[in-house]
Structures are given as C-alpha cells and as structure tokens.
PDB file of C-alpha atoms in Angstrom:
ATOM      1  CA  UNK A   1      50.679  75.187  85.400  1.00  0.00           C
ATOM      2  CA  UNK A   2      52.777  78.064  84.723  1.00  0.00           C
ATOM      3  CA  UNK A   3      54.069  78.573  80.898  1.00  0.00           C
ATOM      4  CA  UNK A   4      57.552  79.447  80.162  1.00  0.00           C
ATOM      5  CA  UNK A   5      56.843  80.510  76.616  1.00  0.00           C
ATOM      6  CA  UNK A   6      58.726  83.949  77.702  1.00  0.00           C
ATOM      7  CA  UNK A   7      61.852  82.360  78.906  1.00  0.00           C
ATOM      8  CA  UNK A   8      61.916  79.760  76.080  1.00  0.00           C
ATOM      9  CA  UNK A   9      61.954  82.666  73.537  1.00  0.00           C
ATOM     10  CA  UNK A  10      64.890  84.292  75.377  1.00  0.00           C
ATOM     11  CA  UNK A  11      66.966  81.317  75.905  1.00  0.00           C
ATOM     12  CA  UNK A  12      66.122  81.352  71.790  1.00  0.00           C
ATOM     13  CA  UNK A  13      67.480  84.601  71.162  1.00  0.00           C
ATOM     14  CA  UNK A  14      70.507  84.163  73.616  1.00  0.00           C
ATOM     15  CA  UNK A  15      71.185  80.893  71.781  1.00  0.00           C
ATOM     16  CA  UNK A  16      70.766  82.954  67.911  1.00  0.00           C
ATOM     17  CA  UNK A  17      72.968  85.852  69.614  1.00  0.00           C
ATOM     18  CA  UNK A  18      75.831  83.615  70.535  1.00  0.00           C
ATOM     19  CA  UNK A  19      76.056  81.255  67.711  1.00  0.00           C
ATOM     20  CA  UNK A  20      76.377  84.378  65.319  1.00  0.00           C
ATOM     21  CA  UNK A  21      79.393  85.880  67.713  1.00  0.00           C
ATOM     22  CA  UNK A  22      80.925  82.758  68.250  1.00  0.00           C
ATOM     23  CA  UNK A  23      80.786  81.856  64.534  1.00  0.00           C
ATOM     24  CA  UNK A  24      81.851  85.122  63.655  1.00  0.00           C
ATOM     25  CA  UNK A  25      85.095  84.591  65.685  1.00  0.00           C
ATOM     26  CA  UNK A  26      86.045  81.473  64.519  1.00  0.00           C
ATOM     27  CA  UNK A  27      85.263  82.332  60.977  1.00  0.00           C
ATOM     28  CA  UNK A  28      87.736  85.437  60.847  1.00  0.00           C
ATOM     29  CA  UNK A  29      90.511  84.328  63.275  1.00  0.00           C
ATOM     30  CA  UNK A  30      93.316  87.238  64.436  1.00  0.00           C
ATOM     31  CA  UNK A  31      96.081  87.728  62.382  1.00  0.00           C
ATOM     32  CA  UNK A  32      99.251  85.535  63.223  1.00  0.00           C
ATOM     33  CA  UNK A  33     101.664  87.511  64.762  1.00  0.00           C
ATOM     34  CA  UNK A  34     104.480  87.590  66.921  1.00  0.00           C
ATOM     35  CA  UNK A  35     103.675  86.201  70.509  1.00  0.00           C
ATOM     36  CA  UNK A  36     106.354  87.745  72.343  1.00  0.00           C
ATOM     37  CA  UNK A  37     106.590  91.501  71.693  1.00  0.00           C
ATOM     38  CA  UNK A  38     110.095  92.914  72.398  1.00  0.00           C
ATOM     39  CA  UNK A  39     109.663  96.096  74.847  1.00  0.00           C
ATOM     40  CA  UNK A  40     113.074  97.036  75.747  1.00  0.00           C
ATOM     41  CA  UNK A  41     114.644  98.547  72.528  1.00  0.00           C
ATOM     42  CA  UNK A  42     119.006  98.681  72.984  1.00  0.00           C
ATOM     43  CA  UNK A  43     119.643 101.905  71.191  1.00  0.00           C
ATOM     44  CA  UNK A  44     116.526 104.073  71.893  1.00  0.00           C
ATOM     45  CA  UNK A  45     115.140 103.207  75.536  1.00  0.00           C
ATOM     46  CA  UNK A  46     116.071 106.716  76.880  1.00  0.00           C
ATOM     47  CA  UNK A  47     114.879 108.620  74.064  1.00  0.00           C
ATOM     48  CA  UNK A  48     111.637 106.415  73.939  1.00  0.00           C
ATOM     49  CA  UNK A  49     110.787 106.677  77.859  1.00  0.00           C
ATOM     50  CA  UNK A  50     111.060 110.234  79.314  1.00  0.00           C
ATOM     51  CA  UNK A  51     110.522 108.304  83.229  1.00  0.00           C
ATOM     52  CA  UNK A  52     114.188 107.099  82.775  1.00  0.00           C
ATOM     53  CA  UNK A  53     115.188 110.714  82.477  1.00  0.00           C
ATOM     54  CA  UNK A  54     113.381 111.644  85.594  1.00  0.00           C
ATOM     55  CA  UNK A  55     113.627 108.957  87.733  1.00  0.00           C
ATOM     56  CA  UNK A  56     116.291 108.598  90.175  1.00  0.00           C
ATOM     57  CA  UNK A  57     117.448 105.193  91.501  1.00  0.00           C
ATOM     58  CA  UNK A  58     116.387 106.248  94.959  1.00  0.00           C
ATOM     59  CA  UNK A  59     112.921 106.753  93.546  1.00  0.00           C
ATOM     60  CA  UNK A  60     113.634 103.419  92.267  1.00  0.00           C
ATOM     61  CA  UNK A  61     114.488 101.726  95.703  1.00  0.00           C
ATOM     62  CA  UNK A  62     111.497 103.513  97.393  1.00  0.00           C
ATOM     63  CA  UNK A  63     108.704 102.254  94.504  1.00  0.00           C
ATOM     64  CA  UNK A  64     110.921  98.843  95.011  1.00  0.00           C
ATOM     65  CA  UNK A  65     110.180  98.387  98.261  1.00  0.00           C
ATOM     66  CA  UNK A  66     106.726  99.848  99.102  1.00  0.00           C
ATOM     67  CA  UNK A  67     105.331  97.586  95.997  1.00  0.00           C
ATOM     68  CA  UNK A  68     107.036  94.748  97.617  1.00  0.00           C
ATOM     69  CA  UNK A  69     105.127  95.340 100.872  1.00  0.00           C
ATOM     70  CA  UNK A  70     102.237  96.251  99.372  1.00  0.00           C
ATOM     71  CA  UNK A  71     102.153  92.743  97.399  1.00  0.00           C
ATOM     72  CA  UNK A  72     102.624  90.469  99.992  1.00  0.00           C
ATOM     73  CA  UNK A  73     100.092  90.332 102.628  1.00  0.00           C
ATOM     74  CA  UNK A  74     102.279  89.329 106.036  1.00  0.00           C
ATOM     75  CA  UNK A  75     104.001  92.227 105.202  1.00  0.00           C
ATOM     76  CA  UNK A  76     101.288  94.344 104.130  1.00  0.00           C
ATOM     77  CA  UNK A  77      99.246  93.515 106.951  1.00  0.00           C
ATOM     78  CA  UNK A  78     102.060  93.915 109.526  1.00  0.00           C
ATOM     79  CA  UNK A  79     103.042  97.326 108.287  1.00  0.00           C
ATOM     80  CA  UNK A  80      99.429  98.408 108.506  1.00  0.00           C
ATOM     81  CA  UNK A  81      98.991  96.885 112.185  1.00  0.00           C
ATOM     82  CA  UNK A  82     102.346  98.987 112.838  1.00  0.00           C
ATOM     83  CA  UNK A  83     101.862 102.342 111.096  1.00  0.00           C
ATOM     84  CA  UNK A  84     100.721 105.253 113.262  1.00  0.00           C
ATOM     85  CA  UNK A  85      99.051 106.865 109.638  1.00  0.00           C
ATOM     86  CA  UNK A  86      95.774 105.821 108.716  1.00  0.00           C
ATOM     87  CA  UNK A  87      95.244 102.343 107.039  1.00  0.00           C
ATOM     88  CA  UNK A  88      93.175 104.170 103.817  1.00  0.00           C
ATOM     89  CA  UNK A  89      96.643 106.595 103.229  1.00  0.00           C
ATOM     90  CA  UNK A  90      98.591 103.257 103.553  1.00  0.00           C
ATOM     91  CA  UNK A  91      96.605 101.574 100.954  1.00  0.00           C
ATOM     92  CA  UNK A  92      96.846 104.531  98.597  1.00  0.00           C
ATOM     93  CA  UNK A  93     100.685 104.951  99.284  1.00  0.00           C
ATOM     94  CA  UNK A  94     101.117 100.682  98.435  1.00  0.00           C
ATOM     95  CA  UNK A  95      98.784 100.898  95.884  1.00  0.00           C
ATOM     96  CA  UNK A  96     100.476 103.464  93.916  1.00  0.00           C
ATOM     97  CA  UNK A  97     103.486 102.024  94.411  1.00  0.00           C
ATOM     98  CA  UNK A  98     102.113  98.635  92.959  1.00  0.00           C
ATOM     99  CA  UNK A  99     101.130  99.985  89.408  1.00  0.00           C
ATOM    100  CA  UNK A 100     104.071 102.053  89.068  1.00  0.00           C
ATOM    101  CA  UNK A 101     106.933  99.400  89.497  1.00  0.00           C
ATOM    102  CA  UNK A 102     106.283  97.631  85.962  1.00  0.00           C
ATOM    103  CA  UNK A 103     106.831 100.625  84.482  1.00  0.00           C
ATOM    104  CA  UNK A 104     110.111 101.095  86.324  1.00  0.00           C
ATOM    105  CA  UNK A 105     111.121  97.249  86.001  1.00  0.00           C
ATOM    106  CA  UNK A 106     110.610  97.738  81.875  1.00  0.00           C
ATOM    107  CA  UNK A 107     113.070 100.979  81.554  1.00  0.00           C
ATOM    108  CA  UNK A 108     116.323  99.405  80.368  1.00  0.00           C
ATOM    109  CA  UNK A 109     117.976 103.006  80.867  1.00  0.00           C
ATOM    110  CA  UNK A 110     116.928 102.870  84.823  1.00  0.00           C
ATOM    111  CA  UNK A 111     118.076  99.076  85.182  1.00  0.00           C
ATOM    112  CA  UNK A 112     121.225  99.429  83.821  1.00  0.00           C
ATOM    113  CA  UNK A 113     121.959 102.482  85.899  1.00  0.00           C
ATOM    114  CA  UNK A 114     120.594 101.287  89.158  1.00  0.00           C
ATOM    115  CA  UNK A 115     120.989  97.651  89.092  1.00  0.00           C
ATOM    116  CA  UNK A 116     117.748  95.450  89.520  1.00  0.00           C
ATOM    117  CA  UNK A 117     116.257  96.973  92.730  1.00  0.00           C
ATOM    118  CA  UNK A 118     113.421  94.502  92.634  1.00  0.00           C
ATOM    119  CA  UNK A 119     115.100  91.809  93.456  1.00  0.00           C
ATOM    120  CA  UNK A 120     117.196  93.072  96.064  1.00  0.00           C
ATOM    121  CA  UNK A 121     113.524  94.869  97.799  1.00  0.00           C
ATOM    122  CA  UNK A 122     112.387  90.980  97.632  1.00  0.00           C
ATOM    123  CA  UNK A 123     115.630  90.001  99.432  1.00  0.00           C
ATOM    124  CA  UNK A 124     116.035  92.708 101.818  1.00  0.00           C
ATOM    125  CA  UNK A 125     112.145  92.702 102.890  1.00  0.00           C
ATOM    126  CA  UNK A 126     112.610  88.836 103.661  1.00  0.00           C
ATOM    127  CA  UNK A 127     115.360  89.785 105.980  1.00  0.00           C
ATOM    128  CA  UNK A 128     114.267  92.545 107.705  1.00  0.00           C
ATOM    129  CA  UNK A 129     110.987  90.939 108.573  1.00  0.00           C
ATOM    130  CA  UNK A 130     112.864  88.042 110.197  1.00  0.00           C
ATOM    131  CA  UNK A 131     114.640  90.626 112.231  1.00  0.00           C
ATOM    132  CA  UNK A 132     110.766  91.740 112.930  1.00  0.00           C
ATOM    133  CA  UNK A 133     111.085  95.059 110.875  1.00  0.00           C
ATOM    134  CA  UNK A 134     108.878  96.040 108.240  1.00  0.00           C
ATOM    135  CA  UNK A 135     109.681  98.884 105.924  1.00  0.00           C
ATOM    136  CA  UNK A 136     110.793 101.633 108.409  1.00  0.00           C
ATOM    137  CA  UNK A 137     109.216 100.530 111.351  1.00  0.00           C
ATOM    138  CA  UNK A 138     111.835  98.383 113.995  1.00  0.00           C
ATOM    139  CA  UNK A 139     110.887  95.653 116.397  1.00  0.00           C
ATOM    140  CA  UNK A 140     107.205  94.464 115.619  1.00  0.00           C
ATOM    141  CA  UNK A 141     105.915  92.631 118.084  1.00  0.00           C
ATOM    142  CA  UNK A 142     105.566  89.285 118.011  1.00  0.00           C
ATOM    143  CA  UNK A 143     101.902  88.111 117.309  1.00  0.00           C
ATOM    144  CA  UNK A 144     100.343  85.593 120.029  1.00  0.00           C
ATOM    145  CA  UNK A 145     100.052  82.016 119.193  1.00  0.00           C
ATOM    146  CA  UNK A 146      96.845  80.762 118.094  1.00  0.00           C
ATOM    147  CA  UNK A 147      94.436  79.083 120.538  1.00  0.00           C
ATOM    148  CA  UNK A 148      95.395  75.060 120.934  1.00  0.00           C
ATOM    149  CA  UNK A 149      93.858  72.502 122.979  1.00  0.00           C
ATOM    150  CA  UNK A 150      90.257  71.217 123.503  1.00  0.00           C
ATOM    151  CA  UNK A 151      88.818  74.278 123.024  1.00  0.00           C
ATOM    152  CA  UNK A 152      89.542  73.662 119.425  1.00  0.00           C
ATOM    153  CA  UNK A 153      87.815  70.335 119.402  1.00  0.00           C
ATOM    154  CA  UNK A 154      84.596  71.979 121.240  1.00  0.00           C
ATOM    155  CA  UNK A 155      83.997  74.151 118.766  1.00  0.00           C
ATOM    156  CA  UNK A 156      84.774  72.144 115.714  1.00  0.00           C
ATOM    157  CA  UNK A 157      82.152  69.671 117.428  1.00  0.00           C
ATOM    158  CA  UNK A 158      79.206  72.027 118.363  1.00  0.00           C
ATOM    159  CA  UNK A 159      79.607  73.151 114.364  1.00  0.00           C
ATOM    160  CA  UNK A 160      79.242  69.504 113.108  1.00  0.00           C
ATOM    161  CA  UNK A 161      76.031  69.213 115.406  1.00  0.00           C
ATOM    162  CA  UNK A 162      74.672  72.211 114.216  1.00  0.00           C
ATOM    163  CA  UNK A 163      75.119  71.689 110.684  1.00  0.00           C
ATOM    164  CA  UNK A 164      74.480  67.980 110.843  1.00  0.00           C
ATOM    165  CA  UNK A 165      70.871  68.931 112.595  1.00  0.00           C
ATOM    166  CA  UNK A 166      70.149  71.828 110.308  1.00  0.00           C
ATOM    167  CA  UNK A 167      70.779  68.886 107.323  1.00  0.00           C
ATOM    168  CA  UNK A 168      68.807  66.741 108.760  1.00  0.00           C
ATOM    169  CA  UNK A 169      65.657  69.099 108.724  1.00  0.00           C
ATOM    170  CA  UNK A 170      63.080  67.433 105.945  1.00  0.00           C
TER     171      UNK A 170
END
C-alpha cells in the first residue's frame, strides 16, 4: 500500500492557507461605496481627455467600423476570407481597433460632436453585409451550402458505432 502522508499534509496546509484568506476577507469587507462611478464629467470632458482634442470624427467612423468587424465573427471571418493582406496584419488592424473604441465611446466632447458612430457602424455593417459587402470590399461571394442528404446520416452512424464499440471495451 502506498501512503499519502505527503499529500494529506498539503491538502492541510492548502486548507490552513485558505481559511486564513478567506477569513481575512470576510472579516474586513471593502468600503461601501458608490456602485456606479460617473465617467463623463459635463463641464470638463475636453479639458480632462486630450483624445477628444485630437481625434477627428472620421477617425471616429474608421475605429467605429473596423471594431465592429472585428467583434463579430461572420464579419470578421468574411473580411479575412476576402482581404488580399495577410490574416496576422488583419488581426492586428481589428484588434487595435477593438481596445480603442471604449475609449472613443466614453469622450462626451467626441460624441457630441460626431454623433454616436457606434451605432450607426452596427447599422450600416448589417446592411452592407446583406448587400454581400464587408468593410471596403464589394460583392463577396456567396458561400456553398452545407452538405445535406444521407451522407449526413452515414457519418453520424459510423460515429455512434465507433464510440458505442470503443464504450463497450471492459
């Protein structure tokens, strides 16, 4: 017989180790505070964010729509299947695009000059892809539909016999 004195002792200390965190947490609990935390300030926004200053709203639009793209896989996936550019330079370009826009959605200065641009990428993204174009890339082919028929039923049953005998192994 093997003994387990080892792993008893440090299933021990892990037990020791977390009741003195855990206890230590619930015995000093954060200070109540406000939940909500108010981010867009009326008379200071400008002075407070130096972006508003430089941004423009057609660097607005642009970070609009690529993060709108970039979030939504059909789209994201189409534009890469599309793009002549690498798919790495694509990612990085989305990407970037992605962590910018809450920045740019949270400048009061920049949405009251532009307008919400968000909202209208979301829109206009929905539509263009019906009329099969994604971001500046026109007629996208239309994908092939799937494989239908018994071939579907074939393979669903060889992978029920092959499972079902591998479970059946003592």
């Amino acid at each position: 017989m093997h003994d387990f004195a080892l792993a008893k002792l440090l299933l021990l200390a892990l037990a020791v180790f977390s009741q003195a965190v855990l206890g230590k947490a619930i015995a000093n609990p954060p200070p109540p505070g406000p939940a909500v935390v108010v981010r867009q300030a009326a008379g200071g926004a400008a002075a407070t964010n130096p972006q508003s200053t430089i941004m423009s709203c057609g660097e607005y639009s642009r970070i609009a729509n690529l993060s709108t793209v970039g979030k939504n896989s059909t789209y994201r996936a189409t534009f890469f299947a599309a793009s002549p550019e690498g798919n790495h330079y694509n990612a990085e370009v989305l990407d970037t695009a992605i962590a910018r826009l809450p920045t740019v959605i949270m400048d009061k200065a920049l949405n009251d000059a532009c307008g919400n641009l968000t909202a209208l990428a979301l829109v206009e993204a929905e539509r263009n892809f019906t009329q099969r174009t994604v971001l500046q890339f026109p007629n996208i082919p239309v994908p092939p539909p799937l494989t239908t028929g018994p071939v579907i039923a074939v393979v669903c049953l060889s992978i029920v016999f092959f499972c079902g005998s591998w479970v059946a192994l003592p």
